[in-house]
Structure formats: C-alpha cells, structure tokens
XYZ file of C-alpha atoms in Angstrom:
335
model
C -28.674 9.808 10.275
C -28.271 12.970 12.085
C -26.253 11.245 14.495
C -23.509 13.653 16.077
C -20.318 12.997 15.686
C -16.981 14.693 17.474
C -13.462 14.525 15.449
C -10.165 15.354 16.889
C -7.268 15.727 14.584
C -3.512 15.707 15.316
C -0.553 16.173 12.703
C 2.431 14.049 12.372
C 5.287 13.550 10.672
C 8.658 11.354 10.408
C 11.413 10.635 8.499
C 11.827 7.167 6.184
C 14.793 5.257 7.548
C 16.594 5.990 4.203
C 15.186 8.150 0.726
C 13.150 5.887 -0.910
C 13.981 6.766 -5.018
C 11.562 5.675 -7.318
C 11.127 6.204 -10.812
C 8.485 9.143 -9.798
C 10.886 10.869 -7.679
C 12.490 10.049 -4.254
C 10.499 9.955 -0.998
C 12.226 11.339 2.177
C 9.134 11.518 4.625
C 5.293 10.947 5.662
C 3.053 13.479 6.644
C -0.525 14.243 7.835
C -3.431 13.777 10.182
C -4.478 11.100 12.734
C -8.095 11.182 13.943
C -9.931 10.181 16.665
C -13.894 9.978 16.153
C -15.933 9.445 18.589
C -20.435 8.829 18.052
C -22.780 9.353 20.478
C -23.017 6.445 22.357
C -19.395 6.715 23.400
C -17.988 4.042 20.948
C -14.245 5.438 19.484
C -12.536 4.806 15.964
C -9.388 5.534 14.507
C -8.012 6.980 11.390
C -5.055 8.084 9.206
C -5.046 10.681 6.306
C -1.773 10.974 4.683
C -1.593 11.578 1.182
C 1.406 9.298 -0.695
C 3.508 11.293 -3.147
C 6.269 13.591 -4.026
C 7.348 17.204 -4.415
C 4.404 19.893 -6.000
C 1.348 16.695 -6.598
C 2.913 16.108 -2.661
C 1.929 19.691 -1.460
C -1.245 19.723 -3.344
C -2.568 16.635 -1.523
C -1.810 17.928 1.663
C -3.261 21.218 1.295
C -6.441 19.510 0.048
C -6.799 17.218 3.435
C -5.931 20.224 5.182
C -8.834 21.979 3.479
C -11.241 19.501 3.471
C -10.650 19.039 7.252
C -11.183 22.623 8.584
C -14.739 22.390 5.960
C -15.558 19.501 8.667
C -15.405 21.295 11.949
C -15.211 19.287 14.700
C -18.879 17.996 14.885
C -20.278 17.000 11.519
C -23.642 14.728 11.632
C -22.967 11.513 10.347
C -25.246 11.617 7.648
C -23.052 15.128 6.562
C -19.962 12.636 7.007
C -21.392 9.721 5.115
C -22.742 12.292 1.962
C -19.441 13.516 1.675
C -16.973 10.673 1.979
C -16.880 9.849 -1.970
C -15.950 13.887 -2.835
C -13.273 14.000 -0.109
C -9.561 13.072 -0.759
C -9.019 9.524 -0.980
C -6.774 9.537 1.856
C -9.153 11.734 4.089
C -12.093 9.373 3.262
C -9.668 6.328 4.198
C -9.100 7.995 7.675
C -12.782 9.115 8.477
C -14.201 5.220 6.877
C -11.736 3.385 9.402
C -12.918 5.216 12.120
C -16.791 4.667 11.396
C -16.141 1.285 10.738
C -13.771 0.558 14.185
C -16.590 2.642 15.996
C -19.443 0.740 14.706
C -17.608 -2.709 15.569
C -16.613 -3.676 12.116
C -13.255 -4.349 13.323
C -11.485 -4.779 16.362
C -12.388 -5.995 19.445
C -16.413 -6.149 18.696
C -15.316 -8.260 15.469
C -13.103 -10.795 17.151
C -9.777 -8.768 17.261
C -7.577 -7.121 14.837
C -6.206 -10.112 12.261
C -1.931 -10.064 11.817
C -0.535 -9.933 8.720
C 1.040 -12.829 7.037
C 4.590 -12.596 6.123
C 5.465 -9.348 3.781
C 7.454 -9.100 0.938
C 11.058 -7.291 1.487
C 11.716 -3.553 -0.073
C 14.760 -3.582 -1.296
C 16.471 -0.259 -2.298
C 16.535 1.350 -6.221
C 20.161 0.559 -8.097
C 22.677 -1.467 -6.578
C 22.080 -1.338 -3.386
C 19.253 -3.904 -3.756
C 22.221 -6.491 -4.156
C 23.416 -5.795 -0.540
C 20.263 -5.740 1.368
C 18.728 -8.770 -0.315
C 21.700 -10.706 1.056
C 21.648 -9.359 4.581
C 17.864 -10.374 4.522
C 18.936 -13.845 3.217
C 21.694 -14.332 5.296
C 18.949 -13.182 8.886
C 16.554 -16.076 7.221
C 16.609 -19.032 9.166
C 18.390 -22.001 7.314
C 16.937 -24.718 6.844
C 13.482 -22.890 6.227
C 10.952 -23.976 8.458
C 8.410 -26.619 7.367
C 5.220 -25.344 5.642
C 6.867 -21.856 5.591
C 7.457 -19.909 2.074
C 10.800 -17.503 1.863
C 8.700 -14.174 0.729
C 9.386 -12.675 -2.086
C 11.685 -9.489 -2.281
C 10.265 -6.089 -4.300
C 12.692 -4.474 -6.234
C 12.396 -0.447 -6.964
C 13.585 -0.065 -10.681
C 13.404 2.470 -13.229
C 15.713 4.630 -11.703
C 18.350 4.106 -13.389
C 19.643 3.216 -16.933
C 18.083 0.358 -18.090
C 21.329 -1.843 -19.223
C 22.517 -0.999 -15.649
C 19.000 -2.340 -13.825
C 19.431 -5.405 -16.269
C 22.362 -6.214 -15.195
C 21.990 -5.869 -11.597
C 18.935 -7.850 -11.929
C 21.107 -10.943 -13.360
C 23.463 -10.856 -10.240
C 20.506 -10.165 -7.803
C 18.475 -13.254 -9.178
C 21.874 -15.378 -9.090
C 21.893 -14.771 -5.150
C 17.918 -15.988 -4.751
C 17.792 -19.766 -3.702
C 14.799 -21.892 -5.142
C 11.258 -20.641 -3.924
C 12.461 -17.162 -3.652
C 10.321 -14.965 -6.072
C 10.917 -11.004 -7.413
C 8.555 -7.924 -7.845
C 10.036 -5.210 -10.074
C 8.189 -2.077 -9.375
C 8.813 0.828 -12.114
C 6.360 2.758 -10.773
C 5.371 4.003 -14.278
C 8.315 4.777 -15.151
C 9.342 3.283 -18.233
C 8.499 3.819 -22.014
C 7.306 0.781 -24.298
C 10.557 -0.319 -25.680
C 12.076 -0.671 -22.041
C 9.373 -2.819 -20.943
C 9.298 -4.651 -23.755
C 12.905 -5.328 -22.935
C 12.567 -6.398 -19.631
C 9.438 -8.705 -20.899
C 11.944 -10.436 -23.488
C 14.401 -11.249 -20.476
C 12.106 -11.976 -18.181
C 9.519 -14.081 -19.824
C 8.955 -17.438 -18.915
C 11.453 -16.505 -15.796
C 10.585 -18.595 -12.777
C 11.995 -15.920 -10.148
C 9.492 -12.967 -11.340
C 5.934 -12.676 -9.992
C 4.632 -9.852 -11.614
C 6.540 -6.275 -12.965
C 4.432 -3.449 -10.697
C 3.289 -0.386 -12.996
C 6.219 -0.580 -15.496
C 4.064 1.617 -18.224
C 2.988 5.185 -17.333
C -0.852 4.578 -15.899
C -2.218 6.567 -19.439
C -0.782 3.841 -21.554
C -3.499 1.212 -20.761
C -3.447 -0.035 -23.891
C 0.117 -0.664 -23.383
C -0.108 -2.250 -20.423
C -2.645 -4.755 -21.406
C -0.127 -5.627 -24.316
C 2.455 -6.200 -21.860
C 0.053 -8.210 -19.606
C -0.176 -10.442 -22.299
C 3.756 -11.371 -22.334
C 4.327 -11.256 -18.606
C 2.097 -11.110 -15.277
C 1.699 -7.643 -14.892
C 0.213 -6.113 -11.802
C -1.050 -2.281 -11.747
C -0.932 -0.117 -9.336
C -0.682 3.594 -9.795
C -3.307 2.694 -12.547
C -5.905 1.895 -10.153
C -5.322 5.115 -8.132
C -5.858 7.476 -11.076
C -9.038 5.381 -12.486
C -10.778 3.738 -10.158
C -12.753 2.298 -12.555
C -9.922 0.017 -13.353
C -10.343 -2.102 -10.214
C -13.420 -3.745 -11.507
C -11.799 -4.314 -15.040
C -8.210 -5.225 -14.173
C -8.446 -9.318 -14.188
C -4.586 -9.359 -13.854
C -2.931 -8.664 -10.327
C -4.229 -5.374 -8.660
C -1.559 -3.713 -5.875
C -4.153 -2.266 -2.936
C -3.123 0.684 -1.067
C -6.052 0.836 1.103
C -4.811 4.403 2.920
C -4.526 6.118 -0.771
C -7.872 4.538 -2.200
C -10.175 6.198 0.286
C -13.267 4.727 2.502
C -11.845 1.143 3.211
C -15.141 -0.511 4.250
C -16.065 -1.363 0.404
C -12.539 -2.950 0.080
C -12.971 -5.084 3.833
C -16.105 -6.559 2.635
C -14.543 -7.526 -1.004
C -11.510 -9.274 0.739
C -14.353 -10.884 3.482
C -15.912 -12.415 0.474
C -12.757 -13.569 -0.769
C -11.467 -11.471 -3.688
C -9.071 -13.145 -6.318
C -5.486 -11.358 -7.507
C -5.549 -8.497 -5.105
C -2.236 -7.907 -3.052
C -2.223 -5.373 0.492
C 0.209 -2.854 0.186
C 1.662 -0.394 1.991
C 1.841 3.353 1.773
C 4.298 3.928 5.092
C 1.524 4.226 7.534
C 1.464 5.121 11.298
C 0.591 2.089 13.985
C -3.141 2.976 13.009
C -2.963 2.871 9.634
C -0.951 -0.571 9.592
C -3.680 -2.423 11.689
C -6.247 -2.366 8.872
C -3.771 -3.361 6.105
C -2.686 -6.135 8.743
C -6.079 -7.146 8.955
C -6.728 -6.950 5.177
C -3.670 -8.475 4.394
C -4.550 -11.413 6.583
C -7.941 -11.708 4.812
C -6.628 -11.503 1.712
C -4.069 -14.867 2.415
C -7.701 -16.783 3.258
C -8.638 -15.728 -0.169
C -8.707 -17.950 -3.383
C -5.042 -16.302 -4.404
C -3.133 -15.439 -1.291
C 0.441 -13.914 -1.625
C 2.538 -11.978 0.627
C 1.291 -8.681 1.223
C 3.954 -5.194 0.713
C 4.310 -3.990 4.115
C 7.637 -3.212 3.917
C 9.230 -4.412 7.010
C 11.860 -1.851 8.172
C 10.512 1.160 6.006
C 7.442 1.992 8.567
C 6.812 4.836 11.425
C 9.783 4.597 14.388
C 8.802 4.344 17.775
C 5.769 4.898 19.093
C 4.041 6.581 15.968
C 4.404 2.462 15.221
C 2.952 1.732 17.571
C -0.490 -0.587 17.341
C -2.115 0.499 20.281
C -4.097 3.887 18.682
C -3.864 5.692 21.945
C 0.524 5.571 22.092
C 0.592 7.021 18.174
C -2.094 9.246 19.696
C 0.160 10.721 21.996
C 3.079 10.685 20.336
C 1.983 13.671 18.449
C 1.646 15.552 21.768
C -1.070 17.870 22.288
C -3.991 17.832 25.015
C-alpha cells in the first residue's frame, strides 16, 4: 500500500527509582523515542522504541534506533514501513507495529478498550535487600487475603553476588513467604553450570519456586534444556538473541513485547490463547505499558495464566506514566 504515512518522534528519558543490578550489569535509566503516527484518513497510533540494556551493547542499540529513524523521514509509505519492519531494531519495530495496529483499530477504543493487567509479580532488589522489601510488600498486603484472590509471586534478581551468600539469603527470604506465596529467581544468564546445578539440588521439588529465569548464559542451550529437566526453567534473554527459540521452547517463555519487535504477531498468539508465556516488563513509558497491560490481561484468559512482571514501583514517574498517550506526549516538551 502506498498509503502515506506522517511520524513524529520525541526523546525521553528518566531515572529508575533505585539501580537495578543484575547479573549483566546494573541499570540506572531508560532512554529513547516515543512516536506518534498518524495514516491518511486521520486515525492516530502510538509507540515506544527503547532499547533494554547496559553500558557499550546499551549505546549501540540506541545509536541503531537513532539511525534507523532519521533513514525513515517523517513520511514513509506504508508499504516502505511494512517491508522494513522485520530488518529494523526490535525495539523500533515494537514502536512503529503498536502504532499501525492502535491506528488501524486493533486495539483501543475501536477494539473495545484497552484490557488492565492482572495482578504483577513484585521486583525485589539483588542481595539482601530483597529480604527487606519483600516484607514491606507483605506487611502493605491485606490480611486476611481476599476471597478468590492469589498473593503474587515475588521475582528475585540473583546472580549478583556469591553464590553461598544468594543461598543463604534465599533460605531466610523463603522462611518469611506464607503459604500460596511463590518465587522467581532471575540470573539473567549469569551463572555457570555448577551454580545452577546447585541451586537445582536445593531447590528441586521446592513448593515456593515457579521457575529460575535465564540462570545459564543464552549460548548454553544445551545446558539449559538439562536444567529444564530438574527444575521449571523459564528463558528469557534466550528468546531475544534467537528468536527461533520461541517456537521450540515448550517450557515457560518470559515476553518482553517492547524488546521483541512488531507486537501484532505476539497479540494475535495470546488472542488465540497461547500456553506458558508470561508478559514482562522492560520499564516502559505510559504507552508502552498499555499494550503489555492488555497482553498481560489476555494472557491470564489463556490455558496457563500467571501473574505477569510489570514491576510495580520500578516504572516511568509522573506523567511519562501516564496512560493517556497524549500526557507522556507532552511530557517530553516540544511543539
């Protein structure tokens, strides 16, 4: 379709409430692009390009959005946008597939209204820390829990620090977890094979764990399968580096739609009702966290629903937050 198109970017920025450190390095900020796209018949989407990551692979991924949108100009055809979407940066191709898909009534208002998320899953800081902040979240949780309502589980950043250390906090951080509540340890790749296999010892057959996120470095497939055969493993910086790996993976797969590129493939998946896939969070802007709300709340109609990662607390402050696209709009100034 030669269909014109107008884009209008903006950059933003802000800082996490707190460095997030992760076995890949710590994260202090997010930065990037929001878009507004409008077609010819007037309709308007939104979108969000911010690459995930940290330090040099962090600067790369910026400069390639960056690049990639000055290459677009300001009126592509939509059959230019379409061809290219699958060569773009993931993140770029997120923000630019949201928008089509919110202008051509996908989502939103022409698709019965943007969906809210079910309950998230709580961050809880890397090292000791996590001990504190799980029990000010326990303590805010209303006692007795209501009927019909699940506690959601708390994620756990680990492989940060020694191993013995991490094992040990772990004992005195499952001690403080009443029945029901569950545990995601996320090494973000950053173990070897005789760590994990450590942890797997411990933790098999362990009623408080629901999966250990990435704890192998995404290469070692082979020994993350082995793992997966121990404990319930779920991958997630896998699935970024091979994509391939979200058709094979039968075991949990962590989605970060804003990192995985043109979300309309995943939005039809989760329509259908996908099995094991869990909505997760890369620290997005107000427009970015509408569509993983609304995935999110597909994916807890599906055949396997769990609590999505949104990280309550961790997300954009103020208006950047906010869900109406037009506020985030404008909080990045400009005319």
């Amino acid at each position: 379709m030669r269909e014109p198109l107008r884009l209008h970017w903006r950059p933003f920025s802000f800082p996490l409430p707190a460095a997030l450190h992760t076995a890949a390095g710590s994260l202090h900020e997010r930065r990037g692009w929001l878009l507004r796209l409008e077609t010819s018949p007037g309709a308007c989407g939104w979108g969000e390009a911010a690459p995930l990551g940290v330090g040099a692979a962090a600067e790369a991924a910026l400069q390639a959005c960056a690049s990639a949108i000055a290459q677009l100009g300001p009126h592509p055809s939509r059959d230019a946008v379409e061809r290219l979407l699958p060569a773009l940066p993931p993140p770029l191709a997120f923000a630019l597939g949201a928008a089509l898909a919110e202008a051509d009534g996908w989502v939103g208002p022409a698709a019965g209204g943007w969906r809210q998320a079910p309950p998230s899953a709580w961050l809880l800081p890397a090292g000791e820390g996590a001990l504190a902040a799980a029990q000010a979240t326990l303590e805010a949780w209303p006692s007795p829990v209501p009927p019909q309502a699940s506690p959601p589980p708390f994620k756990w950043k680990v492989g940060v620090h020694p191993a013995p250390l991490e094992q040990a906090w772990y004992g005195e951080l499952a001690a403080l977890l009443p029945a029901g509540v569950r545990l995601r340890l996320d090494a973000n790749g950053g173990w070897d094979r005789p760590t994990a296999w450590s942890w797997a010892e411990r933790l098999a057959g362990d009623w408080r764990v629901e999966w250990l996120e990435q704890p192998l470095d995404p290469a070692d497939q082979e020994g993350l399968e082995a793992l997966a055969r121990r404990v319930p493993v779920a991958l997630d910086e896998s699935l970024l580096r091979q994509p391939g790996l979200r058709q094979r993976w039968q075991g949990w797969q962590v989605r970060r739609p804003s990192q995985e590129g043109d979300p309309r493939p995943l939005l039809r998946e989760l329509q259908r009702g996908h099995p094991r896939w869990m909505v997760s969070t890369s620290f997005e802007t107000g427009i970015g966290q509408r569509w993983l709300a609304h995935l999110a709340a597909l994916q807890a109609e599906g055949p396997t629903p769990t609590a999505p990662g949104l990280a309550p607390g961790w997300q954009a402050p103020g208006d950047l937050g906010a869900l109406a696209p037009e506020t985030v709009w404008g909080a990045c100034g400009g005319a």
